[in-house]
Coordinates of C-alpha atoms and ligand atoms in Angstrom, one line a residue:
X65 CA 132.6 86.9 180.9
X66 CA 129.3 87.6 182.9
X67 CA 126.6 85.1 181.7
X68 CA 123.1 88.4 180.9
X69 CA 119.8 87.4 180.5
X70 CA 120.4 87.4 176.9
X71 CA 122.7 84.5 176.6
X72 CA 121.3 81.6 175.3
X73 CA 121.9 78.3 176.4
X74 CA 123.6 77.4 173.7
X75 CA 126.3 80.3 174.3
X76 CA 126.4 79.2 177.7
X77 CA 127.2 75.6 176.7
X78 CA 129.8 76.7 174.2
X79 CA 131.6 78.8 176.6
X80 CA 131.8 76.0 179.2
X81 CA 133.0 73.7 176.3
X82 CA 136.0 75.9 175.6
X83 CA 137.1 75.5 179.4
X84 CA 137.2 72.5 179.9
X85 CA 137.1 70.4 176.8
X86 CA 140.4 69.7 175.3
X87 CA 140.5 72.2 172.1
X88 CA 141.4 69.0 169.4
X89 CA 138.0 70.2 167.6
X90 CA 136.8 73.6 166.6
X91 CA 132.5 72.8 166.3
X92 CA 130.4 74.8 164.9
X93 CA 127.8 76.6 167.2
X94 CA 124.8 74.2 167.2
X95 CA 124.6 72.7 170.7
X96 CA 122.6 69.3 170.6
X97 CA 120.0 68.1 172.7
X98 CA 117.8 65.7 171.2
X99 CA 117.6 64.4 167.8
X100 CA 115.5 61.7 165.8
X101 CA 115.8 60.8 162.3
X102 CA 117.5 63.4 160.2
X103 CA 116.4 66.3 162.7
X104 CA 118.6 67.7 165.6
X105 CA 117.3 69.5 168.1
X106 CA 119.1 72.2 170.0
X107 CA 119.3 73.1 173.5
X108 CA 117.2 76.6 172.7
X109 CA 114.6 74.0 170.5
X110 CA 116.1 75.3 167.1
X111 CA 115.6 72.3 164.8
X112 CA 118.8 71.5 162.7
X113 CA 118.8 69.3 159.0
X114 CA 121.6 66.5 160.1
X115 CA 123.4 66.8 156.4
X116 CA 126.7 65.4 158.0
X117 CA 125.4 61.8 160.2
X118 CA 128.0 62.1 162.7
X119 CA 130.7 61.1 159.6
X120 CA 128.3 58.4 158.3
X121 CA 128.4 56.8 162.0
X122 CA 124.5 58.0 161.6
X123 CA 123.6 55.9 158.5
X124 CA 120.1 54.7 159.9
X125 CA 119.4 58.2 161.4
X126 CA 119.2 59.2 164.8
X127 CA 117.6 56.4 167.4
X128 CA 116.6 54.7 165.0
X129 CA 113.7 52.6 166.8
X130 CA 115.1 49.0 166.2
X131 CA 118.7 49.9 167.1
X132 CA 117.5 52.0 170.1
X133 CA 114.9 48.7 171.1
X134 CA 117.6 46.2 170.5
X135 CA 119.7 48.8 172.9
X136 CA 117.2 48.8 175.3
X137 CA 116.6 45.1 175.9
X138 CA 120.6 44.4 176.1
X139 CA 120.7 47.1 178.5
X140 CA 118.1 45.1 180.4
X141 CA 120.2 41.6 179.8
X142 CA 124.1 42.1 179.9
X143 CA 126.2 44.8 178.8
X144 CA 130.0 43.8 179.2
X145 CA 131.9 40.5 180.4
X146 CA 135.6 41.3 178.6
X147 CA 136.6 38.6 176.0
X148 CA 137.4 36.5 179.0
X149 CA 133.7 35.0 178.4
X150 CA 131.7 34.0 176.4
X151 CA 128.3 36.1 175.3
X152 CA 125.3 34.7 173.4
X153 CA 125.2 37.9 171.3
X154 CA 128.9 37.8 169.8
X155 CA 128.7 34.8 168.1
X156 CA 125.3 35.7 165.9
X157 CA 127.0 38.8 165.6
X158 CA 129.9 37.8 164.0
X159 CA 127.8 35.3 162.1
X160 CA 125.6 37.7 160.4
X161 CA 128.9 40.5 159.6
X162 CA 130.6 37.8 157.9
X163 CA 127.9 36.4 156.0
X164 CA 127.6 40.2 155.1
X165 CA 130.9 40.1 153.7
X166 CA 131.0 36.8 152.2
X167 CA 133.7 36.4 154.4
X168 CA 134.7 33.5 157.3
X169 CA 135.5 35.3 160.4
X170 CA 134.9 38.8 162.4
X171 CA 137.9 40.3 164.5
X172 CA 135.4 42.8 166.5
X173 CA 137.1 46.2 168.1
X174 CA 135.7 49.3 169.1
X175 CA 136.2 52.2 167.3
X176 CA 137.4 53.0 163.5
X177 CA 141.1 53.6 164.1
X178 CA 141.2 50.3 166.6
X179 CA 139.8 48.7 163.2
X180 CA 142.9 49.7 161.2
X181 CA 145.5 49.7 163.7
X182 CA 144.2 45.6 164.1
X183 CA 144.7 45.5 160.3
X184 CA 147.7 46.5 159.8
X185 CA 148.6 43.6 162.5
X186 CA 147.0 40.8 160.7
X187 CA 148.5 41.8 157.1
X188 CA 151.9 42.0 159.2
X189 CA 151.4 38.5 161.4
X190 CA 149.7 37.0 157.8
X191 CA 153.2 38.1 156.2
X192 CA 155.8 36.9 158.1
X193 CA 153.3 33.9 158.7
X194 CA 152.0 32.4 155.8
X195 CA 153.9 34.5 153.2
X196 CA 157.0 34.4 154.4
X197 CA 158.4 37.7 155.0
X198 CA 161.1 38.1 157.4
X199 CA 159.8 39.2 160.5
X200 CA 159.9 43.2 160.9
X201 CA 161.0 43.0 157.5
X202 CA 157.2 43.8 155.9
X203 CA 156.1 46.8 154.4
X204 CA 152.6 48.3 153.3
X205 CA 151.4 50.3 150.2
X206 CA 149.1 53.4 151.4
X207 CA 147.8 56.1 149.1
X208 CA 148.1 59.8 149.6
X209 CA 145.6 62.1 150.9
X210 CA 144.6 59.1 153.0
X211 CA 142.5 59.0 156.6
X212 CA 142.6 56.0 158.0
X213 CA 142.2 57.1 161.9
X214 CA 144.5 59.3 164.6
X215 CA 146.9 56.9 166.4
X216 CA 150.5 56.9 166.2
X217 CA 150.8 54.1 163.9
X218 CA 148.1 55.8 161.5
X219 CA 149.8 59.7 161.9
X220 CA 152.6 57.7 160.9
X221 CA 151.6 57.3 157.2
X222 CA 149.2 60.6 156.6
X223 CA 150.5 63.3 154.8
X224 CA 148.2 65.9 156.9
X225 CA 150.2 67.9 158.2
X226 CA 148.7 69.1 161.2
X227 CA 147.7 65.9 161.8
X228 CA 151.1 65.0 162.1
X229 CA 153.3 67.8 163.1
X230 CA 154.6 67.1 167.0
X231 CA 153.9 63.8 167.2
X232 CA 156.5 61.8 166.1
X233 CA 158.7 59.4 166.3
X234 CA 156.5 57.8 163.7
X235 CA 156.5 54.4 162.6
X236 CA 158.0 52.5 159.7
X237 CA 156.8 49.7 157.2
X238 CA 154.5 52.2 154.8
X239 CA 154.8 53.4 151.2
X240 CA 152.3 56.2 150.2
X241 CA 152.0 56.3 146.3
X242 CA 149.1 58.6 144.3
X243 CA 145.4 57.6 144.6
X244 CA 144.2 56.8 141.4
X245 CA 147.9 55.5 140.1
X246 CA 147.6 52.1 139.2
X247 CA 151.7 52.2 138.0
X248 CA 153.1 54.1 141.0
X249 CA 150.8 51.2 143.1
X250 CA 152.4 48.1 141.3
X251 CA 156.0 50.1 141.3
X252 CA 155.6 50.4 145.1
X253 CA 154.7 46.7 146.0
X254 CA 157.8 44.3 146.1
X255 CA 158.2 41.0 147.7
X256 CA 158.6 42.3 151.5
X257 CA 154.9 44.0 150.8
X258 CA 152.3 42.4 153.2
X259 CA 149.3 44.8 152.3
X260 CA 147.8 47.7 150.3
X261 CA 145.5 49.6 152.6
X262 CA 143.0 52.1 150.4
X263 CA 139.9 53.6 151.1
X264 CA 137.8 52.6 148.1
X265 CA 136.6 56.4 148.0
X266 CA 138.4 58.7 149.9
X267 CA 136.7 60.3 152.3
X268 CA 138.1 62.9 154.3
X269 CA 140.2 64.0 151.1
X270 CA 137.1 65.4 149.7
X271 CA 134.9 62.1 148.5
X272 CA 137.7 61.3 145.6
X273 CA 136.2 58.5 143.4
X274 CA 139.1 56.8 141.6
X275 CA 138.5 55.9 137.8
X276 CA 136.9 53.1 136.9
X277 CA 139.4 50.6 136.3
X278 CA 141.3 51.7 139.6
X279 CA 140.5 49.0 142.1
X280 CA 140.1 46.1 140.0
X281 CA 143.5 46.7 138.4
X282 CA 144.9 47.3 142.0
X283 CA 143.1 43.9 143.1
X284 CA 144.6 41.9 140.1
X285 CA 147.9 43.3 141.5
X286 CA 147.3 41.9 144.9
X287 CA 146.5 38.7 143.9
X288 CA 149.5 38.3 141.5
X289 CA 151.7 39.9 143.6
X290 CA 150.5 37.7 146.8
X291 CA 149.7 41.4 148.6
X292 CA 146.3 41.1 150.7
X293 CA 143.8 44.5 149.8
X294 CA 142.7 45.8 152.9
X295 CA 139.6 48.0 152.2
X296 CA 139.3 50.5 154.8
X297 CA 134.8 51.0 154.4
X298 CA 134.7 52.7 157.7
X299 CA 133.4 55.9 156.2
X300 CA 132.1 54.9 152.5
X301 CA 130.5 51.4 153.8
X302 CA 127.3 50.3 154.8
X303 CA 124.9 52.0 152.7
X304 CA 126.3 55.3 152.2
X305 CA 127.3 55.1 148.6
X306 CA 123.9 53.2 147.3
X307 CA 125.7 49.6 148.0
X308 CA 126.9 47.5 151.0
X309 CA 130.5 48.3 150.3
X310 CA 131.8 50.9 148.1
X311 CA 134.0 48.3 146.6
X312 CA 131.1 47.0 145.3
X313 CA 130.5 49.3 142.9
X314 CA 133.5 48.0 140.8
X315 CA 133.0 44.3 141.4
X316 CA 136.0 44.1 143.8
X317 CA 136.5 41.7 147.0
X318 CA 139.2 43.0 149.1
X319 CA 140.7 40.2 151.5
X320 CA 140.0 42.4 154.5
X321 CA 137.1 44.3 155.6
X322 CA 137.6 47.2 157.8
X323 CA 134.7 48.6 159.0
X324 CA 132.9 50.6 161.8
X325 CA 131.0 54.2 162.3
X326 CA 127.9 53.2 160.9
X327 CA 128.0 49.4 162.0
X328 CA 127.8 51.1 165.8
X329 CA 124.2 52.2 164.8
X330 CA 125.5 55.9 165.9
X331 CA 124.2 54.2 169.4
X332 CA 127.8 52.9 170.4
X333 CA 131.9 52.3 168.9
X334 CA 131.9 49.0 166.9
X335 CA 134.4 48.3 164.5
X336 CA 135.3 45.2 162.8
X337 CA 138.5 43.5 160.9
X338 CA 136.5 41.1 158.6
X339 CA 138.4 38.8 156.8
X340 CA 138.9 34.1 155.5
X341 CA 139.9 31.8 158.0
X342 CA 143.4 32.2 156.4
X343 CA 144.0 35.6 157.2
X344 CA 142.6 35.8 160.6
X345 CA 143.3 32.8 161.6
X346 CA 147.2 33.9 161.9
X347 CA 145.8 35.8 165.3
X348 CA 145.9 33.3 168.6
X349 CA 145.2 33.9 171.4
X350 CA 146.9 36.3 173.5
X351 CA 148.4 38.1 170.5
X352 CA 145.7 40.8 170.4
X353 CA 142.5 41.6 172.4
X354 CA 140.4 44.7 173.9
X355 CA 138.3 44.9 176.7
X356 CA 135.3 46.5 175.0
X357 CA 135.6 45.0 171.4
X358 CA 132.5 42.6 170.6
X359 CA 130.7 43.0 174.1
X360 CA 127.3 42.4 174.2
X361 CA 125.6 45.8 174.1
X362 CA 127.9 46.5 171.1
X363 CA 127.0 43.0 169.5
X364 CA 123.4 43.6 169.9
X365 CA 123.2 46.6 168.0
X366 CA 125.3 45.1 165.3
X367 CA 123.2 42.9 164.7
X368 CA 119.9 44.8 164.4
X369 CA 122.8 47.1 161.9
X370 CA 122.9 44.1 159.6
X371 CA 119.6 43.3 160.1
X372 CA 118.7 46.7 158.5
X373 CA 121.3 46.0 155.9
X374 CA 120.1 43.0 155.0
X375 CA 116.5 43.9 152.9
X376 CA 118.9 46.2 150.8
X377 CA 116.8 49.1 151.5
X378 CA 118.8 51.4 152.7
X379 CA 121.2 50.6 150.0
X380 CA 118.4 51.7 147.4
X381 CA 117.4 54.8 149.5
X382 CA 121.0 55.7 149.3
X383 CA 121.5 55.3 145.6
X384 CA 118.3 56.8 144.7
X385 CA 118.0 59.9 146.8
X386 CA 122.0 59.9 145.9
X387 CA 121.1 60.7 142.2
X388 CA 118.7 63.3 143.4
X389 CA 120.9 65.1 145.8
X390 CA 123.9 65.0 143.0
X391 CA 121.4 66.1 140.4
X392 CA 120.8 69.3 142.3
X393 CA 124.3 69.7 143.4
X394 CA 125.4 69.5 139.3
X395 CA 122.8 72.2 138.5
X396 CA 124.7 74.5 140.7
X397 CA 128.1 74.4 139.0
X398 CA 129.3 77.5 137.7
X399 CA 126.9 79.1 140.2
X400 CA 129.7 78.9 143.1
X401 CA 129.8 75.3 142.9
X402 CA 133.5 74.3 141.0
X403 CA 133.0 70.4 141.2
X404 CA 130.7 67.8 142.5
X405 CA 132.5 64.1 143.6
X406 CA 130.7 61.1 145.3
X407 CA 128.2 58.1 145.1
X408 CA 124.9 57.6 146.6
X409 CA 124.3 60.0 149.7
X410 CA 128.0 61.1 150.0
X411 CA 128.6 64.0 148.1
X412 CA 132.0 66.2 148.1
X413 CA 131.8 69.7 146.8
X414 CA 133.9 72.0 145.8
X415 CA 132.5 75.8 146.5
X416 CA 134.3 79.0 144.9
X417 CA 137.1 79.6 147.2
X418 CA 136.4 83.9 146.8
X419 CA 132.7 83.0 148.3
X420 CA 134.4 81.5 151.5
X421 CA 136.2 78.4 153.0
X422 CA 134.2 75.7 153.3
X423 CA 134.2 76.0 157.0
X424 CA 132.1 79.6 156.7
X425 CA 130.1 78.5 153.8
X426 CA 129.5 75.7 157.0
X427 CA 128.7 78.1 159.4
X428 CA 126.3 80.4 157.2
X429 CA 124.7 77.0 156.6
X430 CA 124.0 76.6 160.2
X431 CA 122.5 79.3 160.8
X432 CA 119.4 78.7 158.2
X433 CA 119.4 75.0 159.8
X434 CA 121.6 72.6 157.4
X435 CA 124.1 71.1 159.2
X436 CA 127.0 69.6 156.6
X437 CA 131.3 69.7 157.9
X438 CA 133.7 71.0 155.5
X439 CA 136.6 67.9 154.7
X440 CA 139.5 71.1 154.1
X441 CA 139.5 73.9 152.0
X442 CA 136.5 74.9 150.3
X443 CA 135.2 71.3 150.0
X444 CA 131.8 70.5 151.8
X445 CA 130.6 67.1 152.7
X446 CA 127.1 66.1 152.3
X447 CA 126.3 62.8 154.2
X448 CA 122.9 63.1 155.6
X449 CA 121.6 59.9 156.9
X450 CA 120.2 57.6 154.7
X451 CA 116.4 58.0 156.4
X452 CA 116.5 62.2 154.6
X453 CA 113.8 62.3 152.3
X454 CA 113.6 64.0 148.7
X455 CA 111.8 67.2 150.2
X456 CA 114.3 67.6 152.7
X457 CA 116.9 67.4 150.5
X458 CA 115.4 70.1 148.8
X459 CA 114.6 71.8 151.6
X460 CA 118.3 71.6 152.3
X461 CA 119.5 72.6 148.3
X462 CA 117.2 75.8 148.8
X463 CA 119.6 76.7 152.1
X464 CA 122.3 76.3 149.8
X465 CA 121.5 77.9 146.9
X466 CA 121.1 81.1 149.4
X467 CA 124.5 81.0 151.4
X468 CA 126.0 81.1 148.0
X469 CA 123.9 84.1 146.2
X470 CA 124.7 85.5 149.2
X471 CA 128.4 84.7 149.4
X472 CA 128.8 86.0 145.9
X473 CA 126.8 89.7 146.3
Ligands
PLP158 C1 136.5 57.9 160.5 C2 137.5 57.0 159.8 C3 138.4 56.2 160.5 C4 138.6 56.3 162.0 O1 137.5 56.0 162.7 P1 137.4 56.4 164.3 O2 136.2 55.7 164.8 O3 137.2 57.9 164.3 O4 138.7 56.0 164.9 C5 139.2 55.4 159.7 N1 139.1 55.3 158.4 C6 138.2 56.1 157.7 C7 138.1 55.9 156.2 C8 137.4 57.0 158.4 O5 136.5 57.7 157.7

């Protein structure tokens, strides 16, 4: 292709992309170049609503100034030293995330599927351990529909297909039963069951809220059954859903924590396994590790993340611009909108599959500056981060109402 005077730079940027980045993504066309807040910025200067927050890895918004100051200073201090050392910043890290938790002790890794894969290999040490399991002998209850992450281990127990297909041998030890089922979950545990691993809200399913009396039936079951709940909050924690945790909302304490996207400030990875003293403490050392997890640069903007966390303000923002963004969302069912799922500023929505799939409706979104990511389907997420305020959210709703009067003419 000759590059005319025409092109813009984004086109140039996307054509380059397509070269030589590996094709495991299909983007849309909005090439980034700057961005603050809820605003991105493209490389032509076209201004783009963020309604998507990098997954929720955005919570704050974009350089947020105490992150980015916090970054800045470490930069100036120490960045990395490997586990081998000692940092001042993990400790008071680690500190302040489990205080968060009301929990004893931080595991820190990197990114979100690191965070689950480290997990699974605590509810597995903890069950042959402390419970008693015979040793490759433990298995662990998973719903379906789940995302958890993209390793092996994880693949193993999706039922995406495409995210599966080709990359097997897969590994054993899981059970996936319905999200929502509280029978098929208590049919599935036995005694060789070391964990259930749910995401409190489904995320990548299409933001599925279970009923009600979901979780704390499936945490009375853990505890009878001696079965440690593993929360995966990576996507729905921190804010997002107008509390700390999603679990929250139903009065439920899993044993384990697993969180990261937004606890990395959308500055840099940081995930956490949080978890009692008697549940990580089965880990010693030499039985698991990473290079990067808990350096200092990393630990630094953690803790300015649960510094922000900590007032409860942007757990308020969350739940109260939540109401107003699902208030305007309901008031366009039947007008190309099928269903509206979510809490807070996480909203799934199901658009008339004749007006498009979800990733056009995306696309045609784009283009009048409202950046959201279909899940699959014709299902749109809304995530924008939690800084948005009520006019751009209407701003946003306007964009929306015309992709889909124009979708359905
Ligand atoms: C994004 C996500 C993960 C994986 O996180 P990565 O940082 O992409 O590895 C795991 N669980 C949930 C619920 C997620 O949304």
């Amino acid at each position: 292709m000759t590059v005319t005077d025409h092109t813009t730079l984004a086109e140039r940027v996307i054509a380059a992309d397509s070269r030589h980045v590996a094709h495991n993504y299909s983007p849309l066309p909005v090439v980034a170049a700057a961005a603050e807040g809820a605003w991105i910025t493209d490389v032509d200067g076209r201004r783009y609503l963020d309604c998507l927050a990098a997954y929720s890895a955005v919570n704050f918004g974009h350089r947020h100034p105490r992150i980015i100051a916090a970054a800045h200073a470490q930069l100036e201090a120490v960045t990395l030293v490997s586990r081998a050392f000692h940092s001042d910043r993990l400790a008071p890290f680690c500190q302040a995330l489990a205080e968060l938790c009301g929990k004893d002790m931080v595991l820190p890794m990197n990114t979100g599927a690191e965070a689950v894969e480290s997990g699974i290999k605590v509810a597995r040490k903890w069950g042959t351990d402390i419970k008693g399991v015979p040793a490759g002998a433990g298995n662990i209850v998973v719903a379906h529909n789940n995302f958890h992450g993209r390793t092996t281990t994880i693949i193993s127990f999706s039922d995406d297909d495409t995210a599966r297909r080709g990359f097997g041998p897969y590994t054993p030890g899981f059970r996936a039963v319905p999200f929502g089922d509280v029978d098929a979950l208590a049919a599935a545990v036995d005694d060789h069951t070391v964990a259930v691993l749910l995401e409190p809200i489904q995320g990548e399913a299409g933001i599925i809220v279970p009923p009600d009396d979901y979780l704390p039936r499936v945490r009375r079951i853990c505890t009878e059954r001696g079965v440690l709940l593993i929360a995966d909050e990576i996507q729905s924690g921190l804010a997002r859903t107008g509390r700390t945790f999603a679990c929250d909302h139903w009065g439920v304490v899993p044993d384990v924590y697993l969180l990261g996207k937004a606890l990395g400030g959308g500055v840099v990875p940081v995930s956490a396994v949080v978890a009692d003293r008697d549940v990580l403490g089965v880990l010693h050392p030499g039985e698991h590790g990473s290079t990067f997890g808990g350096n200092p640069l990393a630990a630094a903007v953690g803790i300015t993340v649960i510094d922000l966390l900590r007032t409860g303000d942007f757990q308020s923002r969350a739940a109260e611009l939540g109401s107003h963004l699902h208030m305007r969302l309901q008031g366009l069912r039947g007008r190309g909108v099928h269903a509206v799922r979510g809490k807070g500023l996480w909203a799934g929505v199901d658009v008339d599959p004749a007006l498009g799939t979800g990733k056009q409706i995306s696309a045609a979104l784009a283009e009048r500056g409202v950046l959201v990511k279909d899940t699959h389907g014709s299902t749109l997420r809304f995530a924008p981060p939690l800084v948005i305020s009520v006019d751009e959210i209407d701003w946003a709703m306007e964009r929306f109402v015309e992709v889909l009067v124009i979708s359905t003419s």
